[in-house]
Short mmCIF file of C-alpha atoms and ligand atoms in Angstrom, two decimals:
data_model
loop_
_atom_site.label_atom_id
_atom_site.label_comp_id
_atom_site.label_asym_id
_atom_site.label_seq_id
_atom_site.Cartn_x
_atom_site.Cartn_y
_atom_site.Cartn_z
CA MET M 1 24.36 -19.02 -45.63
CA ARG M 2 26.85 -20.01 -42.91
CA ILE M 3 30.15 -18.36 -43.60
CA LEU M 4 33.45 -18.49 -41.74
CA VAL M 5 35.27 -15.22 -42.35
CA THR M 6 38.94 -15.03 -41.31
CA GLY M 7 40.34 -11.60 -40.67
CA GLY M 8 36.85 -10.27 -40.04
CA ALA M 9 38.03 -7.61 -37.58
CA GLY M 10 40.25 -6.03 -40.29
CA PHE M 11 39.44 -3.38 -42.84
CA ILE M 12 37.99 -5.51 -45.70
CA GLY M 13 36.95 -8.41 -43.47
CA SER M 14 34.82 -6.16 -41.29
CA ALA M 15 33.15 -4.56 -44.39
CA LEU M 16 32.45 -8.06 -45.68
CA THR M 17 31.04 -9.29 -42.23
CA ARG M 18 28.82 -6.22 -42.02
CA HIS M 19 27.51 -6.88 -45.52
CA LEU M 20 26.90 -10.55 -44.91
CA VAL M 21 25.27 -10.12 -41.49
CA LEU M 22 23.39 -6.80 -41.89
CA ASP M 23 22.46 -6.81 -45.62
CA LEU M 24 22.30 -10.54 -46.45
CA GLY M 25 21.21 -12.06 -43.11
CA ALA M 26 24.02 -14.66 -43.21
CA GLU M 27 25.30 -16.52 -40.16
CA VAL M 28 28.96 -15.58 -39.75
CA LEU M 29 31.78 -16.88 -37.58
CA VAL M 30 34.59 -14.40 -37.62
CA VAL M 31 38.08 -15.86 -36.80
CA ASP M 32 40.63 -13.17 -36.03
CA LYS M 33 43.79 -13.02 -34.00
CA LEU M 34 43.24 -9.35 -33.28
CA THR M 35 46.73 -8.13 -34.31
CA TYR M 36 47.41 -4.35 -34.29
CA ALA M 37 45.22 -4.30 -37.51
CA GLY M 38 42.23 -6.03 -36.06
CA ASP M 39 39.60 -4.12 -34.10
CA ARG M 40 36.36 -5.59 -32.77
CA ARG M 41 34.86 -2.03 -32.73
CA SER M 42 34.66 -2.29 -36.51
CA LEU M 43 32.10 -5.08 -35.95
CA ARG M 44 30.06 -3.07 -33.43
CA ASP M 45 26.92 -3.18 -35.60
CA CYS M 46 27.05 -6.96 -35.89
CA GLU M 47 27.60 -7.75 -32.21
CA GLY M 48 24.44 -9.35 -30.70
CA ARG M 49 22.91 -10.08 -34.09
CA PRO M 50 21.54 -13.60 -34.41
CA GLY M 51 24.03 -15.88 -36.08
CA PHE M 52 27.06 -13.60 -35.50
CA VAL M 53 29.92 -15.21 -33.54
CA PHE M 54 33.43 -13.98 -32.91
CA LEU M 55 36.42 -16.27 -32.18
CA GLU M 56 39.77 -14.83 -31.31
CA ALA M 57 42.26 -17.30 -32.73
CA ASP M 58 45.37 -17.61 -34.90
CA ILE M 59 44.78 -19.22 -38.31
CA VAL M 60 48.26 -20.79 -37.99
CA ASP M 61 46.83 -23.08 -35.31
CA GLY M 62 45.53 -25.84 -37.53
CA ALA M 63 43.93 -27.93 -34.78
CA ARG M 64 41.98 -24.90 -33.55
CA MET M 65 40.90 -24.10 -37.13
CA GLU M 66 39.69 -27.67 -37.61
CA ALA M 67 37.74 -27.59 -34.36
CA ALA M 68 36.17 -24.24 -35.28
CA ILE M 69 35.18 -25.41 -38.70
CA ASN M 70 33.74 -28.68 -37.43
CA ALA M 71 31.73 -26.87 -34.74
CA PHE M 72 30.46 -24.13 -37.04
CA GLN M 73 29.69 -26.37 -40.09
CA PRO M 74 30.12 -23.53 -42.67
CA ASP M 75 28.91 -23.57 -46.27
CA ALA M 76 31.95 -21.49 -47.16
CA VAL M 77 35.20 -20.13 -45.82
CA MET M 78 36.12 -16.62 -46.93
CA HIS M 79 39.80 -16.16 -46.09
CA LEU M 80 40.99 -12.58 -45.51
CA ALA M 81 43.27 -12.86 -42.50
CA ALA M 82 46.67 -11.63 -43.45
CA GLU M 83 49.49 -9.32 -42.58
CA SER M 84 48.73 -6.66 -45.19
CA HIS M 85 51.00 -3.66 -45.02
CA VAL M 86 53.90 -3.54 -47.50
CA ASP M 87 55.98 -1.13 -45.45
CA ARG M 88 55.75 -3.42 -42.43
CA SER M 89 56.82 -6.39 -44.54
CA ILE M 90 59.98 -4.46 -45.54
CA ALA M 91 60.69 -3.71 -41.88
CA GLY M 92 60.22 -7.40 -40.91
CA ALA M 93 58.86 -10.24 -43.01
CA THR M 94 58.50 -12.94 -40.34
CA PRO M 95 54.80 -12.43 -39.50
CA PHE M 96 53.99 -12.25 -43.27
CA ILE M 97 55.53 -15.65 -43.87
CA HIS M 98 53.87 -17.03 -40.80
CA THR M 99 50.33 -15.81 -41.24
CA ASN M 100 50.02 -15.42 -45.06
CA ILE M 101 51.75 -18.67 -46.03
CA VAL M 102 51.70 -21.05 -43.08
CA GLY M 103 48.31 -19.73 -41.92
CA THR M 104 46.73 -20.23 -45.35
CA PHE M 105 48.17 -23.74 -45.45
CA ALA M 106 46.73 -24.55 -42.07
CA LEU M 107 43.31 -23.20 -43.01
CA LEU M 108 43.26 -25.10 -46.30
CA GLU M 109 44.12 -28.31 -44.50
CA ALA M 110 41.40 -27.73 -41.87
CA ALA M 111 38.80 -26.92 -44.63
CA ARG M 112 39.87 -29.99 -46.64
CA ALA M 113 39.52 -32.35 -43.57
CA TYR M 114 35.97 -30.96 -42.96
CA TRP M 115 34.95 -30.86 -46.64
CA GLN M 116 35.90 -34.40 -47.51
CA ASP M 117 33.60 -35.84 -44.83
CA LEU M 118 30.57 -33.75 -45.99
CA GLU M 119 27.55 -35.39 -47.65
CA PRO M 120 27.80 -35.22 -51.46
CA GLU M 121 25.42 -32.25 -51.88
CA ALA M 122 27.13 -30.13 -49.21
CA ARG M 123 30.49 -31.23 -50.53
CA ALA M 124 29.60 -29.94 -54.08
CA ALA M 125 28.28 -26.66 -52.74
CA PHE M 126 31.14 -25.92 -50.36
CA ARG M 127 33.50 -23.04 -51.28
CA PHE M 128 36.86 -21.79 -49.99
CA LEU M 129 37.41 -18.23 -51.23
CA HIS M 130 40.99 -16.96 -50.91
CA VAL M 131 41.25 -13.16 -51.01
CA SER M 132 44.39 -11.75 -52.51
CA THR M 133 45.95 -8.72 -54.14
CA ASP M 134 46.96 -7.44 -57.57
CA GLU M 135 50.47 -6.88 -56.14
CA VAL M 136 51.29 -10.52 -56.98
CA TYR M 137 51.51 -9.52 -60.65
CA GLY M 138 54.41 -7.11 -60.08
CA SER M 139 54.64 -3.69 -61.72
CA LEU M 140 53.18 -2.41 -65.05
CA GLY M 141 54.70 0.12 -67.50
CA GLU M 142 52.69 3.02 -68.78
CA THR M 143 50.03 0.93 -70.51
CA GLY M 144 48.20 -2.38 -70.14
CA ALA M 145 46.41 -4.00 -67.19
CA PHE M 146 46.69 -7.21 -65.12
CA THR M 147 44.43 -9.99 -66.35
CA GLU M 148 43.92 -13.39 -64.74
CA ALA M 149 46.54 -14.72 -67.19
CA THR M 150 49.28 -12.26 -66.15
CA PRO M 151 52.35 -14.21 -64.84
CA TYR M 152 53.14 -13.76 -61.15
CA ASP M 153 56.05 -11.39 -60.43
CA PRO M 154 55.85 -10.32 -56.78
CA ARG M 155 58.39 -7.73 -55.65
CA SER M 156 57.90 -7.14 -51.90
CA PRO M 157 57.93 -9.57 -48.98
CA TYR M 158 54.11 -8.89 -48.67
CA SER M 159 53.29 -9.63 -52.28
CA ALA M 160 55.64 -12.66 -52.35
CA SER M 161 53.84 -14.10 -49.29
CA LYS M 162 50.44 -13.51 -50.89
CA ALA M 163 51.63 -15.06 -54.14
CA ALA M 164 52.71 -18.19 -52.27
CA SER M 165 49.26 -18.43 -50.55
CA ASP M 166 47.49 -18.07 -53.93
CA HIS M 167 49.48 -20.95 -55.32
CA LEU M 168 48.56 -23.09 -52.29
CA ALA M 169 44.85 -22.32 -52.80
CA ARG M 170 45.00 -23.30 -56.45
CA ALA M 171 47.05 -26.42 -55.72
CA TRP M 172 44.54 -27.58 -53.09
CA HIS M 173 41.93 -27.41 -55.89
CA GLU M 174 44.05 -29.19 -58.49
CA THR M 175 45.45 -31.84 -56.09
CA TYR M 176 42.56 -32.56 -53.73
CA GLY M 177 39.55 -31.15 -55.56
CA LEU M 178 38.80 -28.62 -52.75
CA PRO M 179 36.51 -26.04 -54.41
CA THR M 180 38.79 -23.02 -54.01
CA LEU M 181 38.39 -19.67 -55.69
CA VAL M 182 41.02 -16.92 -55.76
CA THR M 183 40.32 -13.18 -56.09
CA ASN M 184 43.05 -10.60 -56.79
CA CYS M 185 41.95 -7.07 -56.00
CA SER M 186 43.37 -3.60 -56.49
CA ASN M 187 43.86 -1.02 -53.72
CA ASN M 188 40.86 -0.63 -51.46
CA TYR M 189 39.70 2.40 -49.54
CA GLY M 190 36.67 3.22 -47.41
CA PRO M 191 35.53 3.35 -43.76
CA PHE M 192 37.33 1.56 -40.93
CA HIS M 193 40.66 1.63 -42.84
CA PHE M 194 43.58 1.48 -40.45
CA PRO M 195 45.26 4.90 -40.34
CA GLU M 196 48.67 3.69 -41.58
CA LYS M 197 47.40 3.29 -45.16
CA LEU M 198 47.64 6.11 -47.73
CA ILE M 199 44.06 7.49 -47.84
CA PRO M 200 43.30 7.58 -44.09
CA LEU M 201 46.86 8.57 -43.23
CA VAL M 202 46.79 11.54 -45.56
CA ALA M 203 43.22 12.54 -44.58
CA LEU M 204 43.89 12.50 -40.86
CA ASN M 205 47.25 14.26 -41.17
CA ALA M 206 45.56 16.90 -43.38
CA LEU M 207 42.78 17.42 -40.77
CA GLU M 208 45.48 17.89 -38.09
CA GLY M 209 47.51 20.31 -40.29
CA LYS M 210 50.45 17.89 -40.46
CA GLN M 211 52.79 17.33 -43.38
CA LEU M 212 51.43 15.02 -46.13
CA PRO M 213 54.27 12.69 -47.13
CA VAL M 214 54.24 11.51 -50.77
CA TYR M 215 56.70 8.84 -51.69
CA GLY M 216 59.23 9.64 -54.46
CA ASP M 217 57.80 11.87 -57.26
CA GLY M 218 54.17 10.88 -56.45
CA GLY M 219 53.90 9.34 -59.92
CA ASN M 220 53.20 5.77 -58.79
CA VAL M 221 49.79 4.67 -60.05
CA ARG M 222 47.29 2.55 -58.18
CA ASP M 223 43.82 1.42 -59.26
CA TRP M 224 41.37 2.33 -56.48
CA LEU M 225 38.27 0.39 -55.41
CA HIS M 226 35.79 1.27 -52.70
CA VAL M 227 35.67 -1.51 -50.07
CA GLU M 228 31.92 -1.96 -50.41
CA ASP M 229 32.31 -2.66 -54.14
CA HIS M 230 34.98 -5.17 -53.19
CA VAL M 231 32.82 -7.07 -50.71
CA ARG M 232 29.93 -7.18 -53.20
CA ALA M 233 32.41 -8.68 -55.73
CA LEU M 234 33.50 -11.26 -53.19
CA VAL M 235 29.89 -12.36 -52.64
CA ALA M 236 29.35 -12.53 -56.40
CA VAL M 237 32.44 -14.77 -56.75
CA LEU M 238 31.28 -16.92 -53.87
CA ARG M 239 27.88 -17.41 -55.42
CA GLY M 240 28.70 -17.71 -59.09
CA GLY M 241 32.47 -18.30 -59.45
CA ARG M 242 33.84 -21.40 -61.02
CA PRO M 243 35.86 -23.50 -58.51
CA GLY M 244 39.54 -23.39 -59.42
CA ALA M 245 39.19 -20.02 -61.17
CA THR M 246 40.69 -16.63 -60.38
CA TYR M 247 38.82 -13.38 -60.61
CA ASN M 248 40.48 -9.98 -60.83
CA ILE M 249 38.56 -7.22 -59.07
CA GLY M 250 39.20 -3.54 -59.83
CA GLY M 251 37.26 -0.29 -60.13
CA ARG M 252 38.79 1.09 -63.37
CA ALA M 253 39.95 4.06 -61.33
CA GLU M 254 43.68 4.57 -61.88
CA ARG M 255 45.22 7.55 -60.08
CA THR M 256 48.76 8.65 -59.29
CA ASN M 257 49.53 8.89 -55.59
CA LEU M 258 49.91 12.64 -56.00
CA GLN M 259 46.44 12.88 -57.65
CA VAL M 260 45.03 10.97 -54.69
CA VAL M 261 46.61 13.22 -52.12
CA GLN M 262 45.47 16.29 -54.02
CA ALA M 263 41.91 14.96 -54.26
CA ILE M 264 41.89 14.34 -50.47
CA CYS M 265 43.08 17.92 -49.86
CA ASP M 266 40.48 19.37 -52.23
CA THR M 267 37.60 17.30 -50.90
CA LEU M 268 38.47 18.12 -47.26
CA ASP M 269 38.78 21.81 -48.17
CA ARG M 270 35.16 21.62 -49.40
CA LEU M 271 33.80 19.51 -46.52
CA ARG M 272 35.71 21.23 -43.72
CA PRO M 273 37.62 24.32 -44.86
CA ASP M 274 40.98 25.06 -43.10
CA PRO M 275 41.32 28.70 -41.95
CA GLU M 276 45.06 28.40 -42.68
CA GLY M 277 44.34 27.89 -46.39
CA PRO M 278 44.14 25.12 -49.00
CA ARG M 279 45.57 21.85 -47.69
CA ARG M 280 47.73 21.21 -50.81
CA ARG M 281 50.24 23.45 -49.05
CA LEU M 282 50.95 20.53 -46.66
CA ILE M 283 52.18 18.11 -49.37
CA SER M 284 55.83 17.12 -49.06
CA PHE M 285 57.88 14.60 -51.03
CA VAL M 286 59.81 11.93 -49.05
CA PRO M 287 62.34 9.23 -50.16
CA ASP M 288 60.67 6.49 -52.11
CA ARG M 289 59.75 3.06 -50.70
CA PRO M 290 62.47 0.40 -51.70
CA GLY M 291 61.25 -1.61 -54.69
CA HIS M 292 58.17 0.60 -55.05
CA ASP M 293 56.10 -0.82 -57.91
CA ARG M 294 55.37 1.87 -60.44
CA ARG M 295 51.94 1.08 -61.67
CA TYR M 296 49.11 -1.39 -60.95
CA ALA M 297 45.95 -1.59 -63.00
CA ILE M 298 43.33 -4.34 -63.02
CA ASP M 299 41.30 -5.54 -66.00
CA PRO M 300 38.00 -6.69 -64.33
CA THR M 301 36.44 -7.89 -67.62
CA ARG M 302 36.02 -11.54 -66.43
CA ILE M 303 34.05 -10.68 -63.26
CA GLU M 304 32.05 -8.06 -65.06
CA GLN M 305 31.11 -10.37 -67.99
CA ASP M 306 30.82 -13.76 -66.20
CA LEU M 307 29.27 -12.60 -62.94
CA GLY M 308 27.64 -9.28 -63.84
CA TRP M 309 29.52 -7.37 -61.11
CA HIS M 310 30.38 -3.75 -61.74
CA ALA M 311 31.83 -1.14 -59.34
CA ARG M 312 29.07 1.27 -58.24
CA GLU M 313 31.37 4.00 -56.88
CA THR M 314 33.59 6.24 -58.93
CA PHE M 315 36.79 7.37 -57.21
CA GLU M 316 35.22 10.79 -56.60
CA THR M 317 31.91 9.49 -55.05
CA GLY M 318 33.75 6.86 -53.07
CA LEU M 319 36.33 9.35 -51.76
CA ASN M 320 33.67 11.82 -50.78
CA ARG M 321 31.77 9.22 -48.79
CA THR M 322 34.95 7.93 -47.16
CA LEU M 323 36.16 11.33 -46.03
CA ARG M 324 32.68 12.16 -44.68
CA TRP M 325 32.88 8.97 -42.73
CA TYR M 326 36.28 9.88 -41.19
CA LEU M 327 34.89 13.29 -40.31
CA ASP M 328 31.85 11.77 -38.56
CA ASN M 329 33.59 8.84 -36.85
CA ASP M 330 36.54 10.01 -34.84
CA TRP M 331 35.39 7.65 -32.05
CA TRP M 332 36.89 4.90 -34.24
CA TRP M 333 40.13 6.38 -35.52
CA ARG M 334 41.25 8.74 -32.73
CA PRO M 335 42.17 6.05 -30.20
CA LEU M 336 44.16 4.20 -32.92
CA ARG M 337 46.10 7.39 -33.78
CA GLU M 338 46.72 8.25 -30.13
CA ARG M 339 47.49 4.85 -28.60
CA ARG M 340 48.74 2.59 -31.29
CA TYR M 341 49.89 4.53 -34.31
CA GLY M 342 50.65 8.23 -34.50
CA GLY M 343 50.97 8.59 -38.25
CA GLU M 344 54.79 8.17 -38.46
CA ARG M 345 56.33 6.54 -41.54
CA LEU M 346 57.09 2.79 -41.33
CA GLY M 347 59.45 0.58 -43.32
CA LEU M 348 62.39 2.97 -43.60
CA ALA M 349 64.81 0.37 -42.17
CA GLY M 350 65.46 -1.26 -45.56
CA LEU M 351 65.76 2.07 -47.30
CA LEU M 352 68.25 3.33 -44.73
CA ARG M 353 70.31 0.13 -45.05
CA ARG M 354 70.37 0.57 -48.77
CA ALA M 355 71.47 4.18 -48.54
CA ALA M 356 74.24 3.09 -46.14
CA VAL M 357 75.39 0.36 -48.57
CA ALA M 358 75.29 2.84 -51.40
CA GLY M 359 77.56 5.10 -49.33
P1 NAD S 1 43.88 -5.71 -42.43
O1 NAD S 1 45.32 -5.64 -42.14
O2 NAD S 1 43.03 -4.52 -42.27
O3 NAD S 1 43.21 -6.93 -41.62
C1 NAD S 1 43.74 -8.12 -41.46
C2 NAD S 1 43.04 -8.91 -40.37
O4 NAD S 1 43.61 -10.21 -40.21
C3 NAD S 1 43.16 -8.23 -39.00
O5 NAD S 1 41.85 -8.13 -38.37
C4 NAD S 1 44.11 -9.09 -38.24
O6 NAD S 1 43.87 -9.13 -36.81
C5 NAD S 1 43.80 -10.42 -38.86
N1 NAD S 1 44.93 -11.39 -38.73
C6 NAD S 1 46.29 -11.13 -39.01
N2 NAD S 1 47.00 -12.25 -38.73
C7 NAD S 1 46.14 -13.23 -38.31
C8 NAD S 1 46.30 -14.59 -37.93
N3 NAD S 1 47.52 -15.15 -37.91
N4 NAD S 1 45.17 -15.27 -37.51
C9 NAD S 1 43.96 -14.67 -37.58
N5 NAD S 1 43.76 -13.42 -37.93
C10 NAD S 1 44.86 -12.68 -38.27
O7 NAD S 1 43.81 -6.22 -43.98
P2 NAD S 1 42.75 -5.81 -45.14
O8 NAD S 1 43.27 -4.62 -45.82
O9 NAD S 1 41.40 -5.92 -44.61
O10 NAD S 1 43.04 -7.01 -46.17
C11 NAD S 1 42.26 -8.27 -46.06
C12 NAD S 1 42.72 -9.17 -47.12
O11 NAD S 1 42.57 -8.60 -48.45
C13 NAD S 1 44.23 -9.56 -47.03
O12 NAD S 1 44.39 -10.88 -47.35
C14 NAD S 1 44.89 -8.66 -48.09
O13 NAD S 1 46.04 -9.26 -48.58
C15 NAD S 1 43.81 -8.59 -49.14
N6 NAD S 1 43.78 -7.36 -49.99
C16 NAD S 1 43.80 -6.14 -49.41
C17 NAD S 1 43.77 -4.92 -50.21
C18 NAD S 1 43.75 -3.58 -49.68
O14 NAD S 1 43.80 -2.61 -50.38
N7 NAD S 1 43.64 -3.39 -48.34
C19 NAD S 1 43.76 -5.09 -51.60
C20 NAD S 1 43.66 -6.40 -52.15
C21 NAD S 1 43.76 -7.55 -51.31
#
């Protein structure tokens, strides 16, 4: 397998690259712009491995993408590069529009130019896997789950930009026949997760005895999936998915945000007790995120039945492994906390503007 992975220095992209290179022996070209969210140290175990190549480049640069694809001659493109943090998209949507929409367009065009000149066998085998989120489906009530037939209803600049890119990937299949696949996944967690996201943010603040901010009443529900289950699902879709189809990926692990924060406190109390007392004392409630979707839940029946994929981790086993990883790997997260991101809250600008308008 020769696979071009965009966004391979990010959280999920690096987990995918490690799985492809270290477990499956694939040749991988990572294309990544190394934004604040990209970190080559996450690929430390792949560096120097035969067939692993890293290219620092912007996916918006279509000519560069075309040259990279032509030089590498991949069997597949797995597209994960994106601006991915909802709070940042509220503070400023420009890079989200640029990378998620224009970048996906540039990559699809580069892949199409390469694919249409392939020999018939390689042309039939080629795949473009576009990795997306369940947030494109909007918010659920108390019951039900997103299926592949759920209409799109994105609510944030982030999810709107991802929705646009999903439509582009599907249109390139319908219009040009490019063998695209789309996956929509629920919230991931696991090692090498940038410490602005809920689970690492809360875990590291808890270890440092800082306040643990919970948005609103903490009742928002997310469906959690360990990142290693996600990357196994992506490989299953790449190998067995039907071009043009969409696959929802989820771990059947719904939790409220408050339950997640409490589980982190309790797990850390077991793994590394705090002399000051149980960490639940650090929980504090802060004003809600503007437009905060209430509940997401994924129905993964299609990928389970058609491709035989099932999540291996429960939320409890996955969280335990993840928190152990953070305890053992401060070489990775400490410089990020100290130099680039200190654990402060992002995306309040819109909220403050709203409050001002409301008087
Ligand atoms: P991430 O923010 O950790 O990583 C994104 C990577 O893309 C970074 O390495 C960054 O440097 C790179 N990148 C950004 N802009 C780029 C550009 N213009 N050109 C090249 N590289 C660029 O994101 P993640 O959490 O690993 O998410 C990966 C993908 O999975 C995204 O498409 C995201 O929408 C999707 N997704 C994420 C989750 C989740 O819970 N994290 C859930 C479902 C889907």
